[in-house]
């Protein structure tokens, strides 16, 4: 029986712990300074908005850990002695390990703007950040959010729920412009405007101004405009949290460097989740992928390696999802903001400007590379199969209804999508077969 | 817009206030003519002298009046008993009909006006409050902001107050209907409109309020989920079935001299279906009655398995049923209060299947009796309590072993609940209004094929489905009855679990474990526990309300009727090719 210590009780660390328990009787300890129990970071916004309470965001009941003999320890790790195989807490307390899994997550970026330490200026990552935001947003007449990414739009929605007017500064031409192609990004821009968010594209921050008492009073943009505000949300991305190991013998770059087995250069030390950086990522994936699913998948995989079944981390087809106010977003495969030279893009947008689909395909072979869906739900399973089997655009458009995952009775848009396709590709007509009434019932 | 909302709120509160205060808005004076026209001849002789002090006396509200009548009848009965004149003991409940005939003053003189002020103005107020949401709450979508910051939706003072009012209403309705004479009188104009020869009863009042709540709150539900056609259709369906099938058609049948019959209700929810009087009424009412009898049996014997196989239990629980209809409309603001713990699930299975067995045994005995059999069994009530306490204790230790760390307080609650149920039975047997429903005979519980039906009707039909089932909406969520108590739900659920095409499909690896689905599942299903593992959700209790699918911010859940084989033991796609798992 070996002693496995996991630093970080986020999705990566906890998934690893659960799967190790399924596979072995090893002694497992999970350490975190943030909260006593695992909670869903992705649900932080819903606590603030009153959709849920903190308790609801815990995926497992509190008795679960004892029952599965997973020790939880609430503490901050100060340092690690890799030669003695020991981790050091505050004070003189220490803990020995046989195998160590680092799952320390990310930290919010602060780019050293003047005034970023003023009261009322913050990022949003941890449970503590949420508590701080609760305090910081009392009696606020206007808030400014900086950074057009997913956490930024969540923050906008949070503030919106408290009727705090939001000015949203974005460096790019459009919301999430470094990830989304222009058409989709414009659709979200419109939706944000519709929800009363004062969106300022191509606007950069110069400095944050204080009121003389250490509190934020306004922000100043590069063009010299001054926007009065009492709260500033800095959501300009996150970076791997490598504080614990950056000056140690563990190799790091932006993240903690790991091989295919998620192992660092130091024996018996592994890194997973947001903090890990793959030395040799598969061609269809990036070296650092700070998303929930990757943390989960790495946790599932590393559990096998540390319990003796060496297993390579082989993520499948990339997928992701998000929600922008009322518009849901799903993505399967690769859709870059700029369509590559050798590829074409098929785009359909609904008249209500709230739904669209973008399919990227290789011009030569017609093989589909990826899809973005807004306001329409599609099946992960079907797209996964299509993309692995390298189906052609023509095939996918004809079979699109198979992928639909919208609730019953929702309007189906596949017919319109196919009509548009037939207009653009007259040489490759596809036909839409409508399901009969009984067929619908009996699927 | 805001002004319209506030005006609406004021109108609604005015109507609610008027409803509550109309309880006191008439006086009661019993005249001798009323007495002779209502009291049976054989009782007149003994009652008349005893009621002498009541005649022509003006009582300011129903409470002293009804108390005076009841205490007089009790006195007369006590005398008769002491003189061992058993045939003189009066079992009829006269308080209601006497109060009805003796009401004087504002309410009986202005029925229609009061009706309009309460119900028409109330409905207009409610709609004025609800409709502006379309503009104020932004584009269609899930709008759950501040639900957990709100004193009504999160067991705050408003929630508790609402619960207390509802519980109080049910207790009055079931056990003290004479006190609510004024409320019954107010709905009389509507009763007369539907059936001129009838006059409103407590059950008409209840049916009307129920329908009123389903319709008004149904509009709210449709507005709230207007982005989802599934929710719109489903809500229209429960509104229709409540209005037409539960409320209007039975009343119209009575007007046409046919038996009162709700075509969408069925045994075992409709627990008096096999009562002797009911079978007799149906079988003796000609062709239509016979059809009703056959229909009622076909519905549960054939309709349930066939439709549950095709659609899941949702076809009934969240599209047709009245209890479900109220839960999905008036109860929607409270759906997040259901308990999601594993332990609650264990308790749920224990109780709901217990009730199903109780319903079957009870019906069996009723039929046995109907065909001439007789059954009698008697236990010392303290012995029953002792055995139950022992069983409870055993359960406690069993649980302690199974879930070492499950908080002890919760387990003790389970035990306390079960022991409490029987202890409650004993307490009820000591309280006079309830004692008549309890199978008590000195210090014994005595069950016979006759009285077991009474016990069921009281403990399950009134206390559980009514007082607890609806009264506890603001405290334990909107499906307390459907989840823990309804024997029909248990039956539908067994079919759904083992032989159905229905499941909630999880969309591969897309779940982010946020917890919205579990939080808003009214049946207390921990949907996330399945979704985050990529598993389909196949649970007997799922009523297919579709709200988990609606609130999921990542499009992970979909209610589907698909090939039965795909429900379990299928490979799961999680997006990770390093490992393979199956359902
Ligand atoms: C607001 C918000 C919304 C998001 N929404 C989405 C989404 O919709 N979809 C999606 O895919 N992803 C989303 N993400 C990203 C996702 O939450 C992360 O990718 C994921 O939580 C990373 O998990 P992890 O286990 O690697 O790290 P974390 O969840 O960050 O866990 C690391 C833990 O380790 C602890 N720790 C670190 N250092 C120490 C130390 N020295 N001692 C003790 N404990 C330590 C930290 O306190 C933390 O509790 C969101 C993130 C945020 C902040
Ligand atoms: S299924 Fe949807 S709502 Fe439920 S936890 Fe997963 S992402 Fe959240
Ligand atoms: S699992 Fe979903 S559909 Fe079923 S009862 Fe719960 S919320 Fe409704």
Short mmCIF file of N, CA and C in Angstrom, two decimals, chain A residues 79-87 97 100 102 244-245 247-250 264 266-269:
data_model
loop_
_atom_site.label_atom_id
_atom_site.label_comp_id
_atom_site.label_asym_id
_atom_site.label_seq_id
_atom_site.Cartn_x
_atom_site.Cartn_y
_atom_site.Cartn_z
N UNK A 79 6.00 24.20 0.65
CA UNK A 79 7.11 23.77 -0.21
C UNK A 79 7.14 22.25 -0.27
N UNK A 80 7.93 21.76 -1.20
CA UNK A 80 8.03 20.31 -1.36
C UNK A 80 9.51 19.93 -1.39
N UNK A 81 9.86 18.91 -0.60
CA UNK A 81 11.22 18.40 -0.63
C UNK A 81 11.22 17.11 -1.44
N UNK A 82 11.63 17.22 -2.71
CA UNK A 82 11.49 16.07 -3.60
C UNK A 82 12.48 14.95 -3.27
N UNK A 83 13.59 15.32 -2.61
CA UNK A 83 14.57 14.28 -2.27
C UNK A 83 14.09 13.45 -1.10
N UNK A 84 13.54 14.16 -0.08
CA UNK A 84 13.02 13.45 1.10
C UNK A 84 11.61 12.92 0.85
N UNK A 85 11.02 13.26 -0.29
CA UNK A 85 9.62 12.93 -0.58
C UNK A 85 8.70 13.40 0.54
N UNK A 86 8.74 14.69 0.75
CA UNK A 86 7.98 15.26 1.85
C UNK A 86 7.40 16.60 1.43
N UNK A 87 6.16 16.87 1.86
CA UNK A 87 5.64 18.21 1.61
C UNK A 87 5.55 18.96 2.93
N UNK A 97 5.24 11.33 1.29
CA UNK A 97 4.45 10.71 0.22
C UNK A 97 5.29 9.68 -0.50
N UNK A 100 3.28 11.68 -5.64
CA UNK A 100 2.71 13.01 -5.47
C UNK A 100 2.06 13.46 -6.77
N UNK A 102 0.41 16.73 -8.53
CA UNK A 102 0.20 18.18 -8.44
C UNK A 102 -1.02 18.54 -9.28
N UNK A 244 4.44 26.54 -6.39
CA UNK A 244 5.07 25.56 -5.50
C UNK A 244 6.36 25.00 -6.07
N UNK A 245 6.44 24.91 -7.40
CA UNK A 245 7.55 24.15 -7.99
C UNK A 245 8.44 24.97 -8.90
N UNK A 247 10.77 27.08 -8.57
CA UNK A 247 12.19 27.16 -8.27
C UNK A 247 12.75 25.82 -7.79
N UNK A 248 12.11 24.74 -8.18
CA UNK A 248 12.56 23.44 -7.71
C UNK A 248 13.16 22.65 -8.87
N UNK A 249 13.48 21.38 -8.63
CA UNK A 249 14.06 20.59 -9.70
C UNK A 249 13.03 20.12 -10.72
N UNK A 250 11.76 20.40 -10.44
CA UNK A 250 10.72 20.04 -11.41
C UNK A 250 10.77 21.04 -12.57
N UNK A 264 6.14 14.23 -14.34
CA UNK A 264 7.13 15.30 -14.47
C UNK A 264 8.50 14.65 -14.63
N UNK A 266 10.67 14.58 -12.41
CA UNK A 266 11.04 13.99 -11.13
C UNK A 266 10.24 12.70 -10.94
N UNK A 267 10.89 11.60 -10.60
CA UNK A 267 10.17 10.33 -10.45
C UNK A 267 9.07 10.44 -9.38
N UNK A 268 7.98 9.73 -9.62
CA UNK A 268 6.85 9.68 -8.68
C UNK A 268 6.14 11.02 -8.48
N UNK A 269 6.43 11.98 -9.33
CA UNK A 269 5.71 13.25 -9.23
C UNK A 269 4.97 13.50 -10.55
#
